[in-house]
Amino acid sequence: MWWLMAKFIGGVYRLGLKPVLFRFDPEVVHDRFTKNGELLGKQAWMRSVVTRLFRYDHPKLNQTIAGILFTNPVGLSAGFDKDGRLVNILPAVGFGYSQVGTVTKQAYQGNPKPRLYRLPKSHGIVVNYGLKNDGVEAIVARLRKRQSAQPFPISISIGKTNCRATASMTGGVEDYKAGLAAVVDSGMGDFYTINISCPNTFGGEPFTNGSDLEQLLQQLEKVADKPMFLKMPINLPWPEFKQLLEVAIKYGVTGVVIGNLNKNREDPAIKDVIPANIKGSVSGKPTWRLSNELINKTYQEYGKDLVIIGVGGIFSAQDAYEKIKRGASLVQLITGMIFQGPQLVGEINFGLVKLLERDGYRNISEAIGAYHR
Ligand SMILES: Cc1cc2nc3c(=O)[nH]c(=O)nc-3n(C[C@H](O)[C@H](O)[C@H](O)COP(=O)(O)O)c2cc1C
């Protein structure tokens, strides 16, 4: 019954709604969905209707990771709920947790428009928001008013304010530290994710080499009071990526989110022509291969030391299962939901239970890293 309802909603979305939505500016659509989601989340009865339509629960999907209970492994990735407006409605849509942000110490209005561009043939989006957000103080104040009763872990993604002053090493470290300290003081969030890999910011990604990351983590380690994850770039060669992992382990980082957007606009997975005036890096299917290869290698070498969150190009339960069997304990998505519809989250959870049953696993935790055994 639930499955039929999800199929129906998915059909209506893909055949009816999406062709209309895809005619509008993607940022306008994103803002409209955020407004509607925020409104729906305010009323208990609306949350309960959405829950009935969208959410799928099963005990096989429950896991405790880093002391945090996750009712299912599917999270909303950073960048969709930039300002923490959707935390009330996301559990109803079926998510197991969410990554709010990326938030920065100072608010930022975003890079010049257009900063989102759809790639329909490639199943991706070119993103150039440049860490647009309301700033950490406004966002934690909003999170404090959260109403949802279900266990729904929130990770706050923390970045470096996108401005000239934070482009230097000291300026950058201080800004990250101040952003994290403000989150810690607020008591909000169940874990933190340090975003070192936003490709669209002033001064680039200075903390994606071992020695600079070391300087950053030395300082952040002093402030963090909850599990800390790192959001990783996906375009680094393995030896450089590995160096970052070793620094992460040295400073007690709990895990890594693999990973961020694809900076290589020449990637053969990109089938659309991207106009020259469209700046930014690519989400969705063009991140799939790079993210999967890095999950494999990270699990093989550091699976005992780091929890892996697998992100990039998840459009189905099979896709999520693939990342889990490669070594991810949790997954996240954005682009799949935009292309397939919001019922995708429940469909993935439903499909994962079927795949676990097929393969004889009692709980999702038994499938993590199955390819490597
Ligand atoms: C519209 C949009 C905004 C994003 N903004 C952020 C961000 O603020 N911080 C971040 O760490 N990643 C950001 N990302 C990257 C996503 O979190 C994710 O790593 C990437 O899109 C791959 O997942 P997907 O293929 O499921 O979209 C953004 C992605 C999209 C599509």
Tab-separated table of C-alpha atoms and ligand atoms in Angstrom:
chain	number	residue	atom	x	y	z
A	1	MET	CA	0.000	0.000	0.000
A	2	TRP	CA	2.733	2.441	1.076
A	3	TRP	CA	4.776	1.454	-1.969
A	4	LEU	CA	1.861	2.132	-4.340
A	5	MET	CA	1.348	5.568	-2.813
A	6	ALA	CA	5.067	6.403	-3.240
A	7	LYS	CA	4.965	5.182	-6.863
A	8	PHE	CA	1.922	7.365	-7.491
A	9	ILE	CA	3.496	10.481	-5.926
A	10	GLY	CA	6.727	9.849	-7.869
A	11	GLY	CA	4.784	9.531	-11.133
A	12	VAL	CA	2.869	12.751	-10.499
A	13	TYR	CA	6.140	14.532	-9.668
A	14	ARG	CA	8.145	13.293	-12.664
A	15	LEU	CA	5.424	13.497	-15.293
A	16	GLY	CA	3.355	16.425	-14.027
A	17	LEU	CA	5.235	18.702	-11.664
A	18	LYS	CA	8.884	18.421	-12.715
A	19	PRO	CA	8.382	19.479	-16.364
A	20	VAL	CA	6.714	22.652	-15.055
A	21	LEU	CA	9.245	23.302	-12.269
A	22	PHE	CA	12.162	22.780	-14.662
A	23	ARG	CA	10.929	25.738	-16.750
A	24	PHE	CA	11.520	28.122	-13.869
A	25	ASP	CA	14.773	29.479	-12.525
A	26	PRO	CA	16.162	26.728	-10.246
A	27	GLU	CA	16.908	29.136	-7.415
A	28	VAL	CA	13.325	30.462	-7.470
A	29	VAL	CA	12.057	26.868	-7.237
A	30	HIS	CA	14.491	26.074	-4.417
A	31	ASP	CA	13.373	29.165	-2.455
A	32	ARG	CA	9.683	28.333	-3.017
A	33	PHE	CA	10.154	24.736	-1.815
A	34	THR	CA	11.998	26.019	1.242
A	35	LYS	CA	9.174	28.474	2.063
A	36	ASN	CA	6.494	25.800	1.622
A	37	GLY	CA	8.493	23.250	3.614
A	38	GLU	CA	8.966	25.729	6.437
A	39	LEU	CA	5.215	26.455	6.509
A	40	LEU	CA	4.266	22.757	6.446
A	41	GLY	CA	6.682	22.067	9.283
A	42	LYS	CA	5.029	24.593	11.590
A	43	GLN	CA	1.780	22.664	12.156
A	44	ALA	CA	1.700	19.266	13.874
A	45	TRP	CA	-1.262	18.092	11.763
A	46	MET	CA	0.522	18.981	8.510
A	47	ARG	CA	3.634	17.136	9.663
A	48	SER	CA	1.481	14.139	10.425
A	49	VAL	CA	-0.161	14.181	6.945
A	50	VAL	CA	3.249	14.442	5.260
A	51	THR	CA	4.574	11.631	7.465
A	52	ARG	CA	1.720	9.338	6.409
A	53	LEU	CA	2.331	10.057	2.738
A	54	PHE	CA	6.129	9.985	2.655
A	55	ARG	CA	7.879	8.370	5.615
A	56	TYR	CA	8.913	4.711	5.705
A	57	ASP	CA	10.298	3.209	8.931
A	58	HIS	CA	11.785	-0.200	9.618
A	59	PRO	CA	13.879	-1.499	12.559
A	60	LYS	CA	16.449	-2.957	10.106
A	61	LEU	CA	17.428	0.645	9.289
A	62	ASN	CA	18.120	1.774	12.885
A	63	GLN	CA	21.766	2.261	13.832
A	64	THR	CA	23.721	4.035	16.538
A	65	ILE	CA	26.801	5.758	15.164
A	66	ALA	CA	29.178	7.829	17.300
A	67	GLY	CA	26.617	7.494	20.099
A	68	ILE	CA	23.828	9.002	17.957
A	69	LEU	CA	20.660	7.078	17.027
A	70	PHE	CA	19.796	7.218	13.325
A	71	THR	CA	16.356	5.789	12.489
A	72	ASN	CA	17.446	5.425	8.862
A	73	PRO	CA	20.671	6.127	6.950
A	74	VAL	CA	19.350	8.722	4.466
A	75	GLY	CA	20.244	12.342	5.237
A	76	LEU	CA	19.676	15.620	3.453
A	77	SER	CA	23.058	16.839	2.257
A	78	ALA	CA	24.438	20.310	3.013
A	79	GLY	CA	23.238	23.126	0.782
A	80	PHE	CA	19.522	22.431	0.506
A	81	ASP	CA	18.514	23.618	3.983
A	82	LYS	CA	21.163	26.332	4.185
A	83	ASP	CA	19.461	28.314	6.941
A	84	GLY	CA	17.895	25.599	9.101
A	85	ARG	CA	14.326	26.323	7.981
A	86	LEU	CA	13.334	22.737	7.168
A	87	VAL	CA	14.268	20.773	10.284
A	88	ASN	CA	10.626	20.368	11.340
A	89	ILE	CA	9.409	18.928	8.051
A	90	LEU	CA	12.399	16.768	7.009
A	91	PRO	CA	11.640	13.844	9.378
A	92	ALA	CA	8.104	13.780	7.938
A	93	VAL	CA	9.503	13.590	4.393
A	94	GLY	CA	11.340	10.469	5.570
A	95	PHE	CA	14.908	11.629	6.197
A	96	GLY	CA	16.885	9.996	9.013
A	97	TYR	CA	18.964	13.112	9.709
A	98	SER	CA	19.964	16.389	8.096
A	99	GLN	CA	23.005	18.483	7.431
A	100	VAL	CA	22.074	22.128	8.034
A	101	GLY	CA	24.159	24.785	6.303
A	102	THR	CA	26.837	25.288	5.322
A	103	VAL	CA	26.716	28.074	7.926
A	104	THR	CA	29.477	30.640	8.310
A	105	LYS	CA	30.394	33.107	11.062
A	106	GLN	CA	29.205	36.078	9.012
A	107	ALA	CA	26.126	36.033	6.805
A	108	TYR	CA	26.769	36.038	3.045
A	109	GLN	CA	24.279	36.967	0.320
A	110	GLY	CA	25.841	34.523	-2.158
A	111	ASN	CA	27.816	34.824	-5.381
A	112	PRO	CA	26.340	36.810	-8.294
A	113	LYS	CA	23.385	35.137	-10.047
A	114	PRO	CA	22.808	32.804	-11.834
A	115	ARG	CA	24.208	30.381	-9.295
A	116	LEU	CA	22.232	27.235	-10.070
A	117	TYR	CA	21.986	25.636	-13.532
A	118	ARG	CA	20.321	22.314	-14.319
A	119	LEU	CA	22.011	19.646	-16.433
A	120	PRO	CA	19.029	17.457	-17.422
A	121	LYS	CA	20.964	14.973	-19.582
A	122	SER	CA	23.686	14.517	-16.978
A	123	HIS	CA	21.284	14.396	-14.006
A	124	GLY	CA	23.252	17.118	-12.282
A	125	ILE	CA	23.215	20.769	-11.271
A	126	VAL	CA	25.935	23.399	-11.580
A	127	VAL	CA	26.144	25.085	-8.174
A	128	ASN	CA	27.721	28.440	-7.422
A	129	TYR	CA	25.959	29.688	-4.282
A	130	GLY	CA	29.348	30.347	-2.650
A	131	LEU	CA	28.068	29.550	0.859
A	132	LYS	CA	25.055	31.851	0.859
A	133	ASN	CA	23.576	31.753	4.372
A	134	ASP	CA	22.058	33.889	7.138
A	135	GLY	CA	25.124	33.561	9.390
A	136	VAL	CA	25.617	31.281	12.364
A	137	GLU	CA	23.846	33.342	15.047
A	138	ALA	CA	20.580	33.688	13.097
A	139	ILE	CA	20.650	30.006	12.145
A	140	VAL	CA	21.237	28.594	15.632
A	141	ALA	CA	18.484	30.912	16.939
A	142	ARG	CA	16.131	29.352	14.367
A	143	LEU	CA	17.209	25.812	15.289
A	144	ARG	CA	16.448	26.543	18.935
A	145	LYS	CA	12.757	26.873	18.010
A	146	ARG	CA	12.660	23.409	16.462
A	147	GLN	CA	9.427	21.502	17.178
A	148	SER	CA	9.911	17.990	15.887
A	149	ALA	CA	9.613	15.268	18.512
A	150	GLN	CA	11.156	12.301	16.639
A	151	PRO	CA	14.800	11.355	17.079
A	152	PHE	CA	16.262	13.297	14.175
A	153	PRO	CA	19.972	14.054	14.408
A	154	ILE	CA	21.167	17.329	12.955
A	155	SER	CA	24.655	17.964	11.764
A	156	ILE	CA	25.642	21.583	11.427
A	157	SER	CA	27.961	22.153	8.501
A	158	ILE	CA	30.451	24.907	9.245
A	159	GLY	CA	32.409	26.748	6.583
A	160	LYS	CA	34.636	29.764	6.247
A	161	THR	CA	32.886	33.110	5.631
A	162	ASN	CA	33.181	33.866	1.938
A	163	CYS	CA	35.151	37.129	1.966
A	164	ARG	CA	38.636	38.540	1.448
A	165	ALA	CA	39.448	38.700	5.180
A	166	THR	CA	39.237	34.922	5.597
A	167	ALA	CA	41.400	34.099	2.570
A	168	SER	CA	44.626	34.186	4.644
A	169	MET	CA	45.626	31.182	6.743
A	170	THR	CA	45.181	32.922	10.123
A	171	GLY	CA	42.014	34.707	9.029
A	172	GLY	CA	40.568	31.434	7.760
A	173	VAL	CA	41.385	29.413	10.878
A	174	GLU	CA	39.997	32.155	13.162
A	175	ASP	CA	36.786	32.376	11.158
A	176	TYR	CA	36.152	28.604	11.222
A	177	LYS	CA	36.949	28.551	14.931
A	178	ALA	CA	34.583	31.440	15.700
A	179	GLY	CA	31.825	29.781	13.635
A	180	LEU	CA	32.267	26.463	15.430
A	181	ALA	CA	32.471	28.174	18.841
A	182	ALA	CA	29.160	29.946	18.198
A	183	VAL	CA	27.514	26.619	17.351
A	184	VAL	CA	29.038	24.932	20.415
A	185	ASP	CA	27.843	27.784	22.683
A	186	SER	CA	24.322	27.451	21.303
A	187	GLY	CA	24.194	23.744	22.173
A	188	MET	CA	22.541	23.072	18.787
A	189	GLY	CA	23.370	20.114	16.545
A	190	ASP	CA	24.213	16.493	17.318
A	191	PHE	CA	27.436	16.519	15.344
A	192	TYR	CA	29.463	19.019	13.363
A	193	THR	CA	30.739	18.820	9.800
A	194	ILE	CA	33.623	21.042	8.843
A	195	ASN	CA	33.279	21.928	5.196
A	196	ILE	CA	36.806	22.260	3.802
A	197	SER	CA	35.757	21.641	0.235
A	198	CYS	CA	33.421	24.379	-0.976
A	199	PRO	CA	34.809	25.007	-4.457
A	200	ASN	CA	33.002	28.311	-5.046
A	201	THR	CA	34.444	30.672	-2.445
A	202	PHE	CA	36.896	33.545	-2.271
A	203	GLY	CA	40.458	32.221	-1.983
A	204	GLY	CA	39.537	28.667	-3.071
A	205	GLU	CA	39.943	25.695	-0.721
A	206	PRO	CA	43.040	26.455	1.369
A	207	PHE	CA	42.546	23.600	3.839
A	208	THR	CA	42.665	20.750	1.365
A	209	ASN	CA	46.346	20.042	1.912
A	210	GLY	CA	47.737	18.151	4.891
A	211	SER	CA	49.751	20.878	6.606
A	212	ASP	CA	47.081	23.588	6.415
A	213	LEU	CA	44.389	21.171	7.523
A	214	GLU	CA	46.588	20.305	10.480
A	215	GLN	CA	46.691	23.977	11.532
A	216	LEU	CA	42.916	24.185	11.245
A	217	LEU	CA	42.112	20.984	13.142
A	218	GLN	CA	44.594	21.821	15.918
A	219	GLN	CA	42.392	24.818	16.702
A	220	LEU	CA	38.979	23.241	16.086
A	221	GLU	CA	39.797	20.237	18.263
A	222	LYS	CA	40.048	22.636	21.226
A	223	VAL	CA	36.514	23.922	20.665
A	224	ALA	CA	34.439	20.929	19.470
A	225	ASP	CA	32.400	19.166	22.170
A	226	LYS	CA	30.587	16.710	19.875
A	227	PRO	CA	31.614	14.342	17.071
A	228	MET	CA	33.245	16.202	14.213
A	229	PHE	CA	33.185	15.147	10.544
A	230	LEU	CA	35.004	16.613	7.531
A	231	LYS	CA	33.312	17.291	4.189
A	232	MET	CA	35.844	16.130	1.625
A	233	PRO	CA	36.690	17.288	-1.897
A	234	ILE	CA	36.365	14.607	-4.595
A	235	ASN	CA	38.844	15.874	-7.187
A	236	LEU	CA	42.067	15.198	-5.272
A	237	PRO	CA	44.362	12.337	-6.289
A	238	TRP	CA	44.405	9.529	-3.721
A	239	PRO	CA	47.835	10.312	-2.150
A	240	GLU	CA	46.682	13.862	-1.314
A	241	PHE	CA	43.262	12.705	-0.153
A	242	LYS	CA	44.928	10.089	2.040
A	243	GLN	CA	47.078	12.776	3.661
A	244	LEU	CA	43.932	14.651	4.675
A	245	LEU	CA	42.502	11.452	6.172
A	246	GLU	CA	45.642	10.890	8.213
A	247	VAL	CA	45.500	14.418	9.591
A	248	ALA	CA	41.799	13.921	10.365
A	249	ILE	CA	42.543	10.754	12.329
A	250	LYS	CA	45.419	12.428	14.184
A	251	TYR	CA	43.042	15.124	15.464
A	252	GLY	CA	40.256	12.773	16.530
A	253	VAL	CA	37.843	13.509	13.686
A	254	THR	CA	34.982	10.952	13.838
A	255	GLY	CA	34.356	10.615	10.138
A	256	VAL	CA	34.372	11.963	6.621
A	257	VAL	CA	31.619	12.964	4.223
A	258	ILE	CA	32.670	11.835	0.727
A	259	GLY	CA	32.106	14.118	-0.848
A	260	ASN	CA	31.456	17.543	-2.290
A	261	LEU	CA	30.786	18.793	-5.844
A	262	ASN	CA	32.749	17.783	-8.955
A	263	LYS	CA	35.017	20.651	-10.028
A	264	ASN	CA	35.985	19.003	-13.296
A	265	ARG	CA	33.557	20.388	-15.840
A	266	GLU	CA	35.244	18.259	-18.542
A	267	ASP	CA	34.223	15.036	-16.771
A	268	PRO	CA	32.782	12.585	-19.353
A	269	ALA	CA	29.795	12.066	-17.036
A	270	ILE	CA	28.714	15.607	-17.970
A	271	LYS	CA	26.612	15.189	-21.113
A	272	ASP	CA	25.165	18.725	-21.336
A	273	VAL	CA	26.966	21.775	-22.671
A	274	ILE	CA	27.584	24.196	-19.802
A	275	PRO	CA	27.469	27.798	-21.087
A	276	ALA	CA	30.645	29.796	-20.408
A	277	ASN	CA	28.799	32.358	-18.241
A	278	ILE	CA	27.659	29.607	-15.847
A	279	LYS	CA	30.212	29.359	-13.067
A	280	GLY	CA	30.390	26.627	-10.472
A	281	SER	CA	30.852	22.916	-9.818
A	282	VAL	CA	28.595	19.986	-10.529
A	283	SER	CA	26.362	17.819	-8.313
A	284	GLY	CA	24.411	14.637	-9.040
A	285	LYS	CA	25.465	11.759	-11.318
A	286	PRO	CA	28.725	13.461	-12.368
A	287	THR	CA	29.916	12.996	-8.753
A	288	TRP	CA	28.949	9.311	-8.569
A	289	ARG	CA	32.137	7.593	-9.779
A	290	LEU	CA	34.621	9.873	-7.997
A	291	SER	CA	32.768	9.618	-4.699
A	292	ASN	CA	32.425	5.826	-4.948
A	293	GLU	CA	36.114	5.281	-5.703
A	294	LEU	CA	37.130	7.406	-2.711
A	295	ILE	CA	34.661	5.608	-0.414
A	296	ASN	CA	36.205	2.279	-1.448
A	297	LYS	CA	39.770	3.362	-0.800
A	298	THR	CA	38.946	5.174	2.434
A	299	TYR	CA	37.105	2.139	3.809
A	300	GLN	CA	39.867	-0.256	2.769
A	301	GLU	CA	42.602	1.750	4.477
A	302	TYR	CA	40.814	3.607	7.276
A	303	GLY	CA	37.482	1.830	7.749
A	304	LYS	CA	38.318	1.076	11.375
A	305	ASP	CA	39.299	4.679	12.176
A	306	LEU	CA	36.730	6.778	10.332
A	307	VAL	CA	32.969	6.650	9.848
A	308	ILE	CA	32.147	7.281	6.172
A	309	ILE	CA	29.107	9.210	4.983
A	310	GLY	CA	28.607	8.538	1.264
A	311	VAL	CA	27.253	11.358	-0.906
A	312	GLY	CA	27.032	11.975	-4.625
A	313	GLY	CA	24.604	10.882	-7.330
A	314	ILE	CA	22.206	8.795	-5.232
A	315	PHE	CA	19.009	8.439	-7.273
A	316	SER	CA	17.669	5.078	-6.006
A	317	ALA	CA	17.837	2.475	-3.217
A	318	GLN	CA	20.380	0.518	-5.309
A	319	ASP	CA	22.587	3.612	-5.480
A	320	ALA	CA	22.452	4.077	-1.691
A	321	TYR	CA	23.135	0.356	-1.152
A	322	GLU	CA	26.145	0.546	-3.488
A	323	LYS	CA	27.737	3.265	-1.328
A	324	ILE	CA	26.932	1.320	1.864
A	325	LYS	CA	28.512	-1.887	0.525
A	326	ARG	CA	31.576	0.104	-0.488
A	327	GLY	CA	31.878	1.287	3.129
A	328	ALA	CA	29.487	4.154	3.897
A	329	SER	CA	27.623	3.912	7.218
A	330	LEU	CA	25.229	6.700	6.244
A	331	VAL	CA	24.334	8.415	2.967
A	332	GLN	CA	23.104	11.848	1.942
A	333	LEU	CA	21.521	13.345	-1.152
A	334	ILE	CA	20.091	16.461	-2.783
A	335	THR	CA	20.096	16.158	-6.575
A	336	GLY	CA	18.337	12.768	-6.687
A	337	MET	CA	15.420	14.281	-4.785
A	338	ILE	CA	15.221	17.203	-7.220
A	339	PHE	CA	15.159	14.903	-10.251
A	340	GLN	CA	13.040	12.039	-8.825
A	341	GLY	CA	10.767	13.780	-6.294
A	342	PRO	CA	10.562	14.020	-2.510
A	343	GLN	CA	9.102	10.504	-2.175
A	344	LEU	CA	12.573	9.240	-3.176
A	345	VAL	CA	13.709	9.306	0.470
A	346	GLY	CA	11.014	6.840	1.590
A	347	GLU	CA	11.517	4.789	-1.582
A	348	ILE	CA	15.224	4.437	-0.774
A	349	ASN	CA	14.470	3.292	2.774
A	350	PHE	CA	11.805	0.854	1.547
A	351	GLY	CA	14.147	-0.446	-1.163
A	352	LEU	CA	17.041	-0.802	1.270
A	353	VAL	CA	14.948	-3.040	3.532
A	354	LYS	CA	14.133	-5.262	0.525
A	355	LEU	CA	17.818	-5.418	-0.481
A	356	LEU	CA	18.875	-6.256	3.088
A	357	GLU	CA	16.255	-9.025	3.225
A	358	ARG	CA	17.410	-10.374	-0.151
A	359	ASP	CA	21.006	-10.536	1.055
A	360	GLY	CA	20.151	-12.010	4.472
A	361	TYR	CA	21.219	-9.045	6.652
A	362	ARG	CA	19.378	-8.479	9.933
A	363	ASN	CA	20.423	-4.822	10.133
A	364	ILE	CA	21.892	-2.248	7.786
A	365	SER	CA	25.076	-2.112	9.859
A	366	GLU	CA	25.910	-5.652	8.630
A	367	ALA	CA	25.984	-4.464	5.000
A	368	ILE	CA	28.522	-1.654	5.558
A	369	GLY	CA	31.684	-2.436	3.601
A	370	ALA	CA	30.298	-5.823	2.428
A	371	TYR	CA	32.288	-5.590	-0.840
A	372	HIS	CA	35.531	-5.740	1.087
A	373	ARG	CA	34.906	-8.967	2.985
B	1	LIG	C1	22.077	23.462	-4.505
B	1	LIG	C2	23.266	22.848	-3.813
B	1	LIG	C3	23.916	23.558	-2.808
B	1	LIG	C4	25.013	22.988	-2.141
B	1	LIG	N1	25.616	23.669	-1.116
B	1	LIG	C5	26.521	23.026	-0.337
B	1	LIG	C6	26.985	23.611	0.867
B	1	LIG	O1	26.586	24.709	1.261
B	1	LIG	N2	27.896	22.922	1.609
B	1	LIG	C7	28.345	21.669	1.252
B	1	LIG	O2	29.148	21.080	1.979
B	1	LIG	N3	27.914	21.093	0.101
B	1	LIG	C8	27.007	21.741	-0.674
B	1	LIG	N4	26.528	21.118	-1.803
B	1	LIG	C9	27.029	19.772	-2.176
B	1	LIG	C10	26.088	18.694	-1.652
B	1	LIG	O3	26.000	18.711	-0.250
B	1	LIG	C11	26.554	17.291	-2.118
B	1	LIG	O4	27.831	17.056	-1.568
B	1	LIG	C12	26.623	17.168	-3.632
B	1	LIG	O5	25.567	17.880	-4.248
B	1	LIG	C13	26.550	15.722	-4.102
B	1	LIG	O6	25.326	15.130	-3.700
B	1	LIG	P1	24.065	14.964	-4.708
B	1	LIG	O7	24.590	14.368	-5.946
B	1	LIG	O8	23.098	14.055	-3.973
B	1	LIG	O9	23.495	16.323	-4.894
B	1	LIG	C14	25.457	21.683	-2.508
B	1	LIG	C15	24.806	20.997	-3.537
B	1	LIG	C16	23.718	21.555	-4.190
B	1	LIG	C17	23.035	20.773	-5.280
